[in-house]
Each structure stands twice: as C-alpha cells, then as structure tokens.
Amino acid sequence: MAHAFCLDHGLLPKESLSLDAASLSGEVGRFDRACAAVSRELDDAIDRVGKQIGEEEAAIFRTHRLLLRDPTLTTRVKTAILERRIDASTALREILEEYNKLYGQIADPYLQERMADLRDVIGRILAQLTREVQAPILHPQEPVVLVAEEILPSQALTFDRHLVAGIVTESGGATGHAAILARALGIPAVSGLRGLLREVQTGDLLAVDGREGHVYVNPGPEVETAYRKLQREYADFAGKLIENRDLEPITADGIRLELLANVNGPLDAATAGSAGATGVGLYRTEYLFLTHPSVPDEEEQLAAYRAVVEAAPNRLVTIRTLDLGGDKHVPYLGHRREANPFMGFRSIRLSSAYPDFFQTQLRAILRAGVHGQVGLLFPMISTLEEVQRLKKIVDRTRVALHRAAIPFSEEMPLGIMLEVPAAALCIEALLEEVDFVSIGSNDLIQYLMAADRDNPHVAHLCEPFSPALMQLLHRVIRACNEHGKPVTLCGEMAGWPRCFLPLFGMGLRRLSMSPAFVPSIKEVVRHTTLELAERVANRVLQMQTYGEIRGYLTRKIREAWPHVSLLDVSR
Ligand code: PEP
Ligand code: MG
C-alpha cells in the first residue's frame, strides 16, 4: 500500500507549462543542454556500433544526428519557448503531433521510417528533459506505486526496490518481461488494467494485491485495515520461509531436486544465494545490453558474466545468449517495427544474423566458463538445422580462442531452450545434438496457445493450466529423462506452488525461478512425496479443460499447504 505516482514516456500529450518571462532563457538553456547530451549519446553509438556491428547499423544513428542538428527543429522549439512561453517538452510534442498528422496516414514505407527516426530523436531529447524535471520527484521520501501505460524492461531495471512499493500498468501480462523484472525485485505488480490512467492520479492511495490481480484506489477503512493485516502476515511468513535457506531441497521421501534461480545480473545472483537456490538456472544476458548505452565489447561482457559466475551459488550458471526482439530492443541492432514481433526477427534468429556481434558474445561466455560450472544456452530454437549451425559456430569460436591462446572452457555443455512447439514436438532428434534442455514455458505457452504473453486481452490463455501444455510438458520431460539429458523448467510457472506437484509427478527434477520464489517452492518440496505428485500428475493428464486443471491444482495446494497458498496466485 502506498501513494500513486503516475508515469508516462514523455511522448503522450500533457498539460503544457506556461513560463514567466524570467525563466524563458533558462528553458532555452535546458533545451540546449538536453540536445548536447543527446548528441553525445549519438556520437558514442555511432562510434561503437560502427566498430562492433557494422557501418550499416551505425548509419541509423548518423541519420538521427542529422535530424538533431537540423536547425528547423531546434529553431522551432526555441521560438515556441520565447514567443509562446511554453516549455521545451510541450514544443517538441507539438512538433511531433504536427508531423504525425501530416504524414501518419501516408502508407509510404520511406516516410514511415523517417517518422520513426523523428520520434526516436524527439523521444531522446524528451527523456533528457524529463530526467531533469523528474529527478527530484522520482526520489520520493517514501515508497510509491508506479502507475503507467506500460513499463519497459529497460526502465524496470532502474527501479529501486525501496522506493517502488508496487507497479500497476494498463498493458502487459503476468509473464511479460517487465512483470518478470518486478517479480525478481520482489515488487508486487498488476498489469492489464485498461483505463487505469483515467482513474488514478498521482497522490491517490493504492492497495496492490499482486497475487489476486486486484488494485484498490483510495480504499475505504475496512479494505485498508484488511490489507495492512495481510501485508504484515505476508511479510512474517516470507521472513519465516527464508529461514529454510540452508535446508536441502529434498522431498519427504528423500528425492533431491535442484532449485535454481533466474537472474539478470550479479546482484540477482547474490540474492539467489541468500534465497537458498543451489545455482543459476537461467542468466538472461540481454539486460546487460539493455542497460548499456552502446554495444558492450568482449572484455565488458566477460567482466559481467564473470561477476555473475562468481556471485552465483556454487558458481553454477547457465548463461543464455542474447534474447532480444519481441518486447526487448536495443537501438543499435537496427530494430525495425514488425507486425508480429514475437514471431519475427527475435532471439537466436536476430543473434545469428549478426555473426561478429554473436561471436563476441560466445567468446565472452566461453571465457567466463573457466571461472565456474557454466552451461551455454541458446534461446528460441525452432529447428534441428539451427542447432547444427550453432554448434559449428561454437566450434569455430573455440578454435579461434585456442589459436590465440586465450583460456576458455573446453568442455562447456551446450543446451537449448524449448519455447517453440515445433522443437518440443521433435525433442528426440534435438536431444541427439545437445547436452541439456531448458523449457521456457513463458514462450512455449504463448506459441502453443497463439496468445501474446504481453496482451491483457488474452492473458487467460497464457496461464499454465491448459491440457495441451500438460501433455507437451509430459512428453518433453519423459523424452529428456529417457535420453539421460538434464531438463530444467525455467518459465514463471516454476515458481508457482500450484504447478509443482504435476511437474514433479511428470518426472521434472530441476526448476529455475525468480529467487523470490525459491523459499516457498522449497517448503512445498520438503513436504511432498513422489507418490502424491504422481497421483496429481496422472489426474491432470486425464483432464480436458483449463478450468478443471486450475480448480483441481488450486484445491490441492490449499488442502496440502494452506500457508503456502498465501504466496501463490489464488485466482
Ligand atoms: C521463457 O520463455 O519461459 C523464458 C524463461 O524466457 P524469457 O521469459 O526470458 O523469454
Ligand atoms: Mg523465452
């Protein structure tokens, strides 16, 4: 519970500020400083992208620099400040609006690209300007609930856990990347609340119930008292659970599981240890790139990967190669709008299209391998040929490192993420090629159900309770066990107590989740038996509807561990 703080990305229409005569030259100076900062950002991007990716990609930033230097833009903004006494942000938004009206309806790809470039440049200047304005507000004395149309993954990374008490957004879904980051930071979040920004104003008191997906705006005294009590109970219970940190993840009948953590960087890797994880099952390397102003070079990547390996429990880390695209973009890879970004130029498809860039990452990962037990994981595999091609690239990278006498891990196991149903259906053939498998259930569900994981209108289809998903998971887990290849499930469902019994009953022994969920899953593990789990899995595999599966698993978890269900989503 905390007061709301409404955010926008600067591009939305806003109340304009009218300035008094004395502050006009100050506003022009602020605009000049913002442009100078953007110019430095672009110079840096041109330089680094040109060297590390290619001149063609760097050309985008040259175009942006030309637009920034175009006196028509800067003169118009300054004239608007001085003559109409409006602030720089308002002037920029007006210009953008005008161009949108002029060119927005013309379906000419060239013009559309130029509009995208202009939006990009104006967005950068606005970001500089609002950073100045918002800095004091974004460092409030007490925690706030952020209210926004959407939270970008790169933004979520900058949140301070102590100042963000909750996040509520109009768009996005429970397995979207911003939600995943909120979860990693232990911040309650609710997404998909259409019309929210019309209902909520900065300063309103909000109660955010991230388990139920409820948000109360200015709740009455009864709701407030009830939620304050629940908040205390939740904190007490979570505090008690963390005491199980040093206990083994062993079931009541003596079967050992691996409870691993999903991390984005060294801080999370350290949290994984304090939460009681036995290693890092998924290191999402793209966050290094999302937070870096330009492409990190091999040494920078090596330093980052090594820091994660050294901070991880048992120095055990599965490093995933870049998984960009979909909802995660870096400007330097020449990102262009796509009609279906999750089904488009994403993830391994994107990395493979930039061989030098990709090799740099592979070299850094192979080199980081000498500092611990590291596995190399390729995301979003669709075909056998892709895997065969990737293995050749890894071989070539190894040879190059060898020739240069640079130390690297010679025996690093190679694995693939099962996220595309086609790959899951051909699992046997893929197992011949790889050392381990990781089931990315977030993407597997979205592709299996044809339901965008970030679209609130189809969020009900993205829950992990469909009979189709259960059948597919069963098939994959059984095949991996039969081939003696380790299989980990690393999507969000790994951290849901309700999903544990069927997964364990199907034969899964390794789960990787947000560190925040390790204590509650360990509690469930320590109080379960294989016999119970197999019974539950068999029942679930015979069910034919979502509702039956969800109802049955919810009842089971409540019956068996009423206290743990406090931490689960109980819808
Ligand atoms: C997944 O798809 O389940 C997964 C773990 O990858 P990400 O959430 O990063 O797409
Ligand atoms: Mg994925």
JSON list of C-alpha atoms in Angstrom, two decimals, residues 260 280-283 317-321 373-379 381 387 411-418 427 430-439 476 480 483-490 510:
[
{"chain": "A", "resi": 260, "resn": "LEU", "atom": "CA", "xyz": [17.84, -22.80, -9.29]},
{"chain": "A", "resi": 280, "resn": "VAL", "atom": "CA", "xyz": [21.64, -20.06, -11.51]},
{"chain": "A", "resi": 281, "resn": "GLY", "atom": "CA", "xyz": [19.48, -21.97, -13.99]},
{"chain": "A", "resi": 282, "resn": "LEU", "atom": "CA", "xyz": [18.99, -19.04, -16.35]},
{"chain": "A", "resi": 283, "resn": "TYR", "atom": "CA", "xyz": [21.09, -15.91, -16.74]},
{"chain": "A", "resi": 317, "resn": "VAL", "atom": "CA", "xyz": [25.39, -20.74, -14.03]},
{"chain": "A", "resi": 318, "resn": "THR", "atom": "CA", "xyz": [23.58, -21.41, -17.28]},
{"chain": "A", "resi": 319, "resn": "ILE", "atom": "CA", "xyz": [24.27, -18.42, -19.49]},
{"chain": "A", "resi": 320, "resn": "ARG", "atom": "CA", "xyz": [21.74, -17.75, -22.21]},
{"chain": "A", "resi": 321, "resn": "THR", "atom": "CA", "xyz": [22.84, -15.96, -25.36]},
{"chain": "A", "resi": 373, "resn": "GLN", "atom": "CA", "xyz": [30.49, -24.51, -13.84]},
{"chain": "A", "resi": 374, "resn": "VAL", "atom": "CA", "xyz": [28.95, -22.76, -16.81]},
{"chain": "A", "resi": 375, "resn": "GLY", "atom": "CA", "xyz": [26.49, -24.01, -19.43]},
{"chain": "A", "resi": 376, "resn": "LEU", "atom": "CA", "xyz": [25.77, -22.25, -22.74]},
{"chain": "A", "resi": 377, "resn": "LEU", "atom": "CA", "xyz": [22.11, -21.96, -23.62]},
{"chain": "A", "resi": 378, "resn": "PHE", "atom": "CA", "xyz": [20.54, -20.97, -26.96]},
{"chain": "A", "resi": 379, "resn": "PRO", "atom": "CA", "xyz": [17.06, -19.42, -26.78]},
{"chain": "A", "resi": 381, "resn": "ILE", "atom": "CA", "xyz": [15.26, -22.85, -31.11]},
{"chain": "A", "resi": 387, "resn": "VAL", "atom": "CA", "xyz": [21.21, -26.28, -33.60]},
{"chain": "A", "resi": 411, "resn": "GLU", "atom": "CA", "xyz": [34.01, -28.73, -22.05]},
{"chain": "A", "resi": 412, "resn": "MET", "atom": "CA", "xyz": [31.17, -26.26, -21.68]},
{"chain": "A", "resi": 413, "resn": "PRO", "atom": "CA", "xyz": [27.85, -28.11, -22.05]},
{"chain": "A", "resi": 414, "resn": "LEU", "atom": "CA", "xyz": [25.53, -26.78, -24.77]},
{"chain": "A", "resi": 415, "resn": "GLY", "atom": "CA", "xyz": [21.78, -26.60, -24.28]},
{"chain": "A", "resi": 416, "resn": "ILE", "atom": "CA", "xyz": [18.69, -25.29, -25.99]},
{"chain": "A", "resi": 417, "resn": "MET", "atom": "CA", "xyz": [15.54, -23.62, -24.78]},
{"chain": "A", "resi": 418, "resn": "LEU", "atom": "CA", "xyz": [12.34, -25.34, -25.71]},
{"chain": "A", "resi": 427, "resn": "ILE", "atom": "CA", "xyz": [12.58, -33.28, -29.00]},
{"chain": "A", "resi": 430, "resn": "LEU", "atom": "CA", "xyz": [17.28, -32.43, -30.82]},
{"chain": "A", "resi": 431, "resn": "LEU", "atom": "CA", "xyz": [18.42, -34.47, -27.83]},
{"chain": "A", "resi": 432, "resn": "GLU", "atom": "CA", "xyz": [20.94, -36.21, -30.05]},
{"chain": "A", "resi": 433, "resn": "GLU", "atom": "CA", "xyz": [22.67, -32.85, -30.54]},
{"chain": "A", "resi": 434, "resn": "VAL", "atom": "CA", "xyz": [22.63, -31.19, -27.14]},
{"chain": "A", "resi": 435, "resn": "ASP", "atom": "CA", "xyz": [23.80, -31.76, -23.57]},
{"chain": "A", "resi": 436, "resn": "PHE", "atom": "CA", "xyz": [20.80, -30.30, -21.76]},
{"chain": "A", "resi": 437, "resn": "VAL", "atom": "CA", "xyz": [17.41, -28.73, -22.25]},
{"chain": "A", "resi": 438, "resn": "SER", "atom": "CA", "xyz": [15.65, -25.83, -20.64]},
{"chain": "A", "resi": 439, "resn": "ILE", "atom": "CA", "xyz": [11.89, -25.46, -21.00]},
{"chain": "A", "resi": 476, "resn": "VAL", "atom": "CA", "xyz": [9.32, -33.44, -23.26]},
{"chain": "A", "resi": 480, "resn": "CYS", "atom": "CA", "xyz": [14.77, -35.99, -21.72]},
{"chain": "A", "resi": 483, "resn": "HIS", "atom": "CA", "xyz": [17.86, -39.91, -23.02]},
{"chain": "A", "resi": 484, "resn": "GLY", "atom": "CA", "xyz": [19.57, -39.11, -19.72]},
{"chain": "A", "resi": 485, "resn": "LYS", "atom": "CA", "xyz": [19.75, -35.39, -20.58]},
{"chain": "A", "resi": 486, "resn": "PRO", "atom": "CA", "xyz": [19.13, -32.90, -17.75]},
{"chain": "A", "resi": 487, "resn": "VAL", "atom": "CA", "xyz": [15.96, -30.88, -18.20]},
{"chain": "A", "resi": 488, "resn": "THR", "atom": "CA", "xyz": [15.10, -27.71, -16.28]},
{"chain": "A", "resi": 489, "resn": "LEU", "atom": "CA", "xyz": [11.89, -25.71, -16.43]},
{"chain": "A", "resi": 490, "resn": "CYS", "atom": "CA", "xyz": [12.68, -22.01, -16.20]},
{"chain": "A", "resi": 510, "resn": "ARG", "atom": "CA", "xyz": [15.16, -29.20, -11.86]}
]
